[in-house]
Coordinates of C-alpha atoms in Angstrom, one line a residue:
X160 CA -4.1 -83.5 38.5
X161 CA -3.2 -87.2 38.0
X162 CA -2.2 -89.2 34.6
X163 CA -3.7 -87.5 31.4
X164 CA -7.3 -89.3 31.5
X165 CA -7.4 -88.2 27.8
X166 CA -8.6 -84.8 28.4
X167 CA -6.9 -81.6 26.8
X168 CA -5.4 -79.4 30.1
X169 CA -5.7 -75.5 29.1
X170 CA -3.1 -73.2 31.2
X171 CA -4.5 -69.7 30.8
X172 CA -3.1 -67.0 33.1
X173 CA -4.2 -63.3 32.9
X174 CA -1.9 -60.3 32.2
X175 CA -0.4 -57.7 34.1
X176 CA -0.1 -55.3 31.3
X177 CA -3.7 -54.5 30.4
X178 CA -5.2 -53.2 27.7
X179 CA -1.8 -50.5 27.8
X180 CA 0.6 -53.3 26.9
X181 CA -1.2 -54.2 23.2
X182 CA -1.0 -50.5 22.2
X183 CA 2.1 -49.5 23.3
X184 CA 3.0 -45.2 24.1
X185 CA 1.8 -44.3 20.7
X186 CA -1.8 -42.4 22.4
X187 CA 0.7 -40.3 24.5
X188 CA 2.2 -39.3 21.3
X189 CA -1.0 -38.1 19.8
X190 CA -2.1 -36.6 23.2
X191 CA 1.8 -34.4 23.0
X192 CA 0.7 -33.6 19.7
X193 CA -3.1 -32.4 20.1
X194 CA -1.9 -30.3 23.3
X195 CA 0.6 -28.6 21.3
X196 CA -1.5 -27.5 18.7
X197 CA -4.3 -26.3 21.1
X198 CA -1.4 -23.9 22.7
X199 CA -0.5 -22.8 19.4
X200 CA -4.2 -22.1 18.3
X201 CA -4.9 -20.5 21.9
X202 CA -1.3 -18.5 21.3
X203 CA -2.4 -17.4 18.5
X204 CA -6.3 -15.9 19.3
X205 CA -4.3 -14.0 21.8
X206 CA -2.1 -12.3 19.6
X207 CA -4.6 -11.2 17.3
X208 CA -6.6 -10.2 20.3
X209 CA -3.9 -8.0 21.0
X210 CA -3.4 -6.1 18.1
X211 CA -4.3 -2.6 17.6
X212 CA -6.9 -1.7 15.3
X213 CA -5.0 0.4 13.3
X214 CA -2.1 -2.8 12.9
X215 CA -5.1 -5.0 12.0
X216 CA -6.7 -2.2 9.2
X217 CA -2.2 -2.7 7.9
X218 CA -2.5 -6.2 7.6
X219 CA -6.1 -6.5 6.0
X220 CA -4.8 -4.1 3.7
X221 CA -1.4 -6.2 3.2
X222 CA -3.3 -9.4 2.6
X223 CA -6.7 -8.3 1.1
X224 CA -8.0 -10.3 -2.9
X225 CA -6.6 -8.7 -4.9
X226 CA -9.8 -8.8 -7.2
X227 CA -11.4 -7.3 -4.4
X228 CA -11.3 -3.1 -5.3
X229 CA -10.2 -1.2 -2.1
X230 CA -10.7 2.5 -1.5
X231 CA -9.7 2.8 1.8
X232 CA -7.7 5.4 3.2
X233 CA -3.9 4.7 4.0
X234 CA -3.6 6.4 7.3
X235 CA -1.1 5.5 10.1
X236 CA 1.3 3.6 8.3
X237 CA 4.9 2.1 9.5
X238 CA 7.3 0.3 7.5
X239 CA 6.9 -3.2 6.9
X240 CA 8.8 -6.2 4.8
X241 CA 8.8 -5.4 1.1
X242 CA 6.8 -7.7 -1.0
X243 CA 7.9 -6.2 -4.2
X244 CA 9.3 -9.2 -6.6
X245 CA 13.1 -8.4 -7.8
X246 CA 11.9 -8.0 -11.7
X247 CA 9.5 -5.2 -10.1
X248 CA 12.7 -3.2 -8.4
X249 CA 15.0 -4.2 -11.6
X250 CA 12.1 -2.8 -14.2
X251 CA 11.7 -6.3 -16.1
X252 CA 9.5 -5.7 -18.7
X253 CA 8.7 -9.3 -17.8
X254 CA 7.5 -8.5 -14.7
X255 CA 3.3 -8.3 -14.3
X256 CA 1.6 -6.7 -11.6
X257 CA 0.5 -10.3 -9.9
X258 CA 0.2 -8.8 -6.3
X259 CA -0.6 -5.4 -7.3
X260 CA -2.9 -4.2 -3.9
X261 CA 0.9 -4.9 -2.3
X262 CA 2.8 -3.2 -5.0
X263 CA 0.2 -0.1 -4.3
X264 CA 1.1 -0.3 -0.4
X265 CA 4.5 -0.6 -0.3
X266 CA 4.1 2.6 -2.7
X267 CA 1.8 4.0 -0.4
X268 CA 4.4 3.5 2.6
X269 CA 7.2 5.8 0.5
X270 CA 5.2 8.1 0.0
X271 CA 4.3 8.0 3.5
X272 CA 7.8 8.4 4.5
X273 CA 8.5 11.0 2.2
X274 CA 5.8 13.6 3.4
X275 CA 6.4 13.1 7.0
X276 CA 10.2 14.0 6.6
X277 CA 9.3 17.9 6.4
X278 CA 7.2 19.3 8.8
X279 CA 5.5 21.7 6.5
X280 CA 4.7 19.3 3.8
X281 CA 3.6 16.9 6.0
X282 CA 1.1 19.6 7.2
X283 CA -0.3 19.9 3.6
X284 CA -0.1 16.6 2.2
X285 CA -1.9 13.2 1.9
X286 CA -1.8 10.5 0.4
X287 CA -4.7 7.7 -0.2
X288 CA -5.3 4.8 -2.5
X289 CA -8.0 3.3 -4.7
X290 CA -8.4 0.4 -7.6
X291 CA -6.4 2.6 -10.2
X292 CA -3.5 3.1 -8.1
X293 CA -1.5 5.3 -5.3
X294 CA -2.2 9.3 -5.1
X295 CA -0.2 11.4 -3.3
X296 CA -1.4 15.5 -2.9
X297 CA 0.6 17.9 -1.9
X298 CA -0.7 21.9 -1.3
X299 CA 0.3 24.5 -4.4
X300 CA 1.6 26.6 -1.3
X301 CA 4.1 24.0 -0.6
X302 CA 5.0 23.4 -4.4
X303 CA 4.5 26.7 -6.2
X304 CA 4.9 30.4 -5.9
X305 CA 1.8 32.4 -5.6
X306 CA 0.0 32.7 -8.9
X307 CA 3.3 31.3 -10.5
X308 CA 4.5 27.8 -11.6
X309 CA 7.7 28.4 -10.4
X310 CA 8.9 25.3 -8.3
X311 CA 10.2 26.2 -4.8
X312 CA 12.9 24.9 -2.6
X313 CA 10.5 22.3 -0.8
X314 CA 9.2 21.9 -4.4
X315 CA 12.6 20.0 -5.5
X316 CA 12.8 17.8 -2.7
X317 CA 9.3 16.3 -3.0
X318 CA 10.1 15.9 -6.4
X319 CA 13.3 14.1 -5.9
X320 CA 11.5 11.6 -3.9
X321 CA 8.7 11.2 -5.8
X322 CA 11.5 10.6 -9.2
X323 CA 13.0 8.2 -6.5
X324 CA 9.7 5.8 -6.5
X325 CA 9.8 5.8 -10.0
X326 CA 13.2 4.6 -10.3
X327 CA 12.8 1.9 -7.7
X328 CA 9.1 0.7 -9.5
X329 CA 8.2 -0.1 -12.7
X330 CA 5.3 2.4 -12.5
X331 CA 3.9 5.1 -14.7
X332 CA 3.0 8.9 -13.1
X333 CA 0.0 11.5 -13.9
X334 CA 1.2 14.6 -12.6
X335 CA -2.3 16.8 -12.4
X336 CA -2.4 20.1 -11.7
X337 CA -5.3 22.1 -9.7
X338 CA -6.3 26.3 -9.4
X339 CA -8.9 28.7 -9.0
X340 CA -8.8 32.5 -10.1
X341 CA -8.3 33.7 -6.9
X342 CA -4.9 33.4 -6.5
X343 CA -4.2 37.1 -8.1
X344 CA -3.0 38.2 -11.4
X345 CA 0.0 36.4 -12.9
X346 CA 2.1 35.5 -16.5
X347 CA -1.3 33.6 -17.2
X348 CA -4.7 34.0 -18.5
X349 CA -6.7 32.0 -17.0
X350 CA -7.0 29.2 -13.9
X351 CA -6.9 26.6 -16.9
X352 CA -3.4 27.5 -18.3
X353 CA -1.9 28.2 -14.4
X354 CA -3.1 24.5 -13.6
X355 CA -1.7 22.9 -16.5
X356 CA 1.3 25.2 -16.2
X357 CA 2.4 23.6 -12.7
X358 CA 1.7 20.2 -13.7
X359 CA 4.0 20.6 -16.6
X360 CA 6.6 22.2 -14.6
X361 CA 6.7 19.2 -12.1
X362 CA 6.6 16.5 -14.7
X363 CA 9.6 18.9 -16.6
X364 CA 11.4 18.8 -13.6
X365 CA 11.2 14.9 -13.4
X366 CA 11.9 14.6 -16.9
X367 CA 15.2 16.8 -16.9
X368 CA 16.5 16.8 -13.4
X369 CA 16.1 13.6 -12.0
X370 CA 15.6 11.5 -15.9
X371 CA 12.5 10.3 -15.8
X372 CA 11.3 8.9 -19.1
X373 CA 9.1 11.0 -20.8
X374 CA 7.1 8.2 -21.7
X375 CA 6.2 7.3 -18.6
X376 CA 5.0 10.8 -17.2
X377 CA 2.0 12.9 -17.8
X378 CA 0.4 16.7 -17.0
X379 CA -3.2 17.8 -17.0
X380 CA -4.4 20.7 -16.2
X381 CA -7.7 20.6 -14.5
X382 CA -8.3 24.2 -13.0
X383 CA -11.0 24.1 -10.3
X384 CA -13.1 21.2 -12.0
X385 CA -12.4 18.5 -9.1
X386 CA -12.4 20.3 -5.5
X387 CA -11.6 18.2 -2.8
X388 CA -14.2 20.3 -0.6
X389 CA -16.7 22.6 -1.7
X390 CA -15.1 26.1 -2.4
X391 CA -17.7 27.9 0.1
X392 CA -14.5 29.8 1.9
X393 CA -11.4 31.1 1.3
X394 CA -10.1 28.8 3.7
X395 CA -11.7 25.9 1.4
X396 CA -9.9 27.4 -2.1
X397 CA -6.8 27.1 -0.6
X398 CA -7.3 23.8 0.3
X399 CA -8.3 22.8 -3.2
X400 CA -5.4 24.6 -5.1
X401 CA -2.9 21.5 -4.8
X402 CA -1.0 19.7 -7.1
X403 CA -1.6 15.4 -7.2
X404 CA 0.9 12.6 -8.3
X405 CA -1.1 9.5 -9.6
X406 CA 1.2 6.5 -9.7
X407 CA -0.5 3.2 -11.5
X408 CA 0.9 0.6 -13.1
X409 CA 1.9 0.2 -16.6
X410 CA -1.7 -1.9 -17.3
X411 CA -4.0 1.0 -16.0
X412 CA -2.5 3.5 -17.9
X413 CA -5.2 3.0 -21.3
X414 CA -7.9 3.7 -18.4
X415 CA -6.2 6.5 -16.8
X416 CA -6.3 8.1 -20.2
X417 CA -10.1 7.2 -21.0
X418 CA -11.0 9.5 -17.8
X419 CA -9.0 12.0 -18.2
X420 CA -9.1 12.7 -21.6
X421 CA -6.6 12.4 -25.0

């Protein structure tokens, strides 16, 4: 190119880089990222792929609405990390039943634990759950002298743990007592006054022995008005003659007493 013959001369020369060099690493960065959570999603299906049905029936149970009323069966349970609050374990009268479906399986879990400790009241015992609260049943056989409310050795035990969950929980118990008239003669008239008899023995027992306050315990008598099964066989009576241990919270107690009387 000669002298400038007053013309404008234009260099342009073409880049190595690419459209890579204006934008830098930055899209690998993202790329890291979106891979990552893709393995943590995938991770993730997998484990709850894994699970066994009876863990997943735990956790729905764990983390179910609270507003939502559950009357499932608490069957198969193992211990798991307490979501009690503190106030709940301390007794704070502060302390309102905000998570109260875990509150009811945590309760659920002790009693759980202390059925399965003895062979032979873990053979007649349950325990289940519903919107009101825990209930844990336990045989008359297990509890109770024939046609007698006379606590027994096993008797003291179950009671000592049951006193225990009180202590621990801010929680109120209905101890509710259940008999037929074929047990045999005995020191009372009729299945009415046996029933109530052996309620009140067991809430006595929680009262005086292990300090329960009586204002947070009560006894009904209900004689053979709520079978479990229909009493078509001795086998079936025997069943039904069982004494129950309602735990709710301090806030269901005015419907507790609206169903079972004053």
């Amino acid at each position: 190119m000669g002298k400038n013959d007053g013309k404008t001369v234009i260099i342009y020369r073409d880049s190595d880089e690419g459209h890579g060099g204006h934008h830098g690493g930055s899209w690998k960065v993202a790329y890291a990222d979106f891979v990552t959570a893709m393995m943590a999603f995938f991770l993730l299906l997998w484990l709850v792929v894994s699970l066994k049905p009876s863990r997943k029936q735990e956790l729905s149970l764990v983390f179910q609405d609270k507003n939502v009323a559950s009357k499932e069966k608490v069957q198969n349970l193992e211990k798991v990390p307490t979501f009690i609050s503190p106030d709940a374990i301390k007794g704070s009268p502060e302390f309102k039943l905000s998570q109260e479906n875990k509150l009811k399986y945590e309760i659920a879990i002790l009693i759980k634990e202390l059925i399965t400790s003895d062979q032979n009241v873990k053979n007649n015992s349950g325990v289940s759950n519903d919107a009101s609260g825990v209930l844990m049943q336990v045989n008359s056989s297990v509890m109770f002298k024939p046609a007698s409310a006379e606590l027994t050795q096993p008797a003291q035990k179950v009671l000592d743990g049951v006193a225990k969950i009180l202590r621990d929980f801010k929680i109120n118990l209905t101890v509710r007592g259940h008999a037929d008239d074929d047990e045999g003669s005995g020191p009372y008239p009729s299945k009415w006054e046996l029933s109530a008899a052996r309620a009140a023995a067991a809430a006595r027992y929680l009262a005086e022995k292990a300090g329960i306050p009586t204002t947070r315990l009560r006894a009904v008598g209900l004689a053979d008005s709520q079978p479990l099964v229909p009493p078509t066989s001795a086998e079936n009576k025997a069943r039904n003659r069982r004494i129950e241990f309602f735990y709710t919270s301090p806030d269901m107690r005015p419907a507790e007493r609206s169903q079972d009387g004053p």
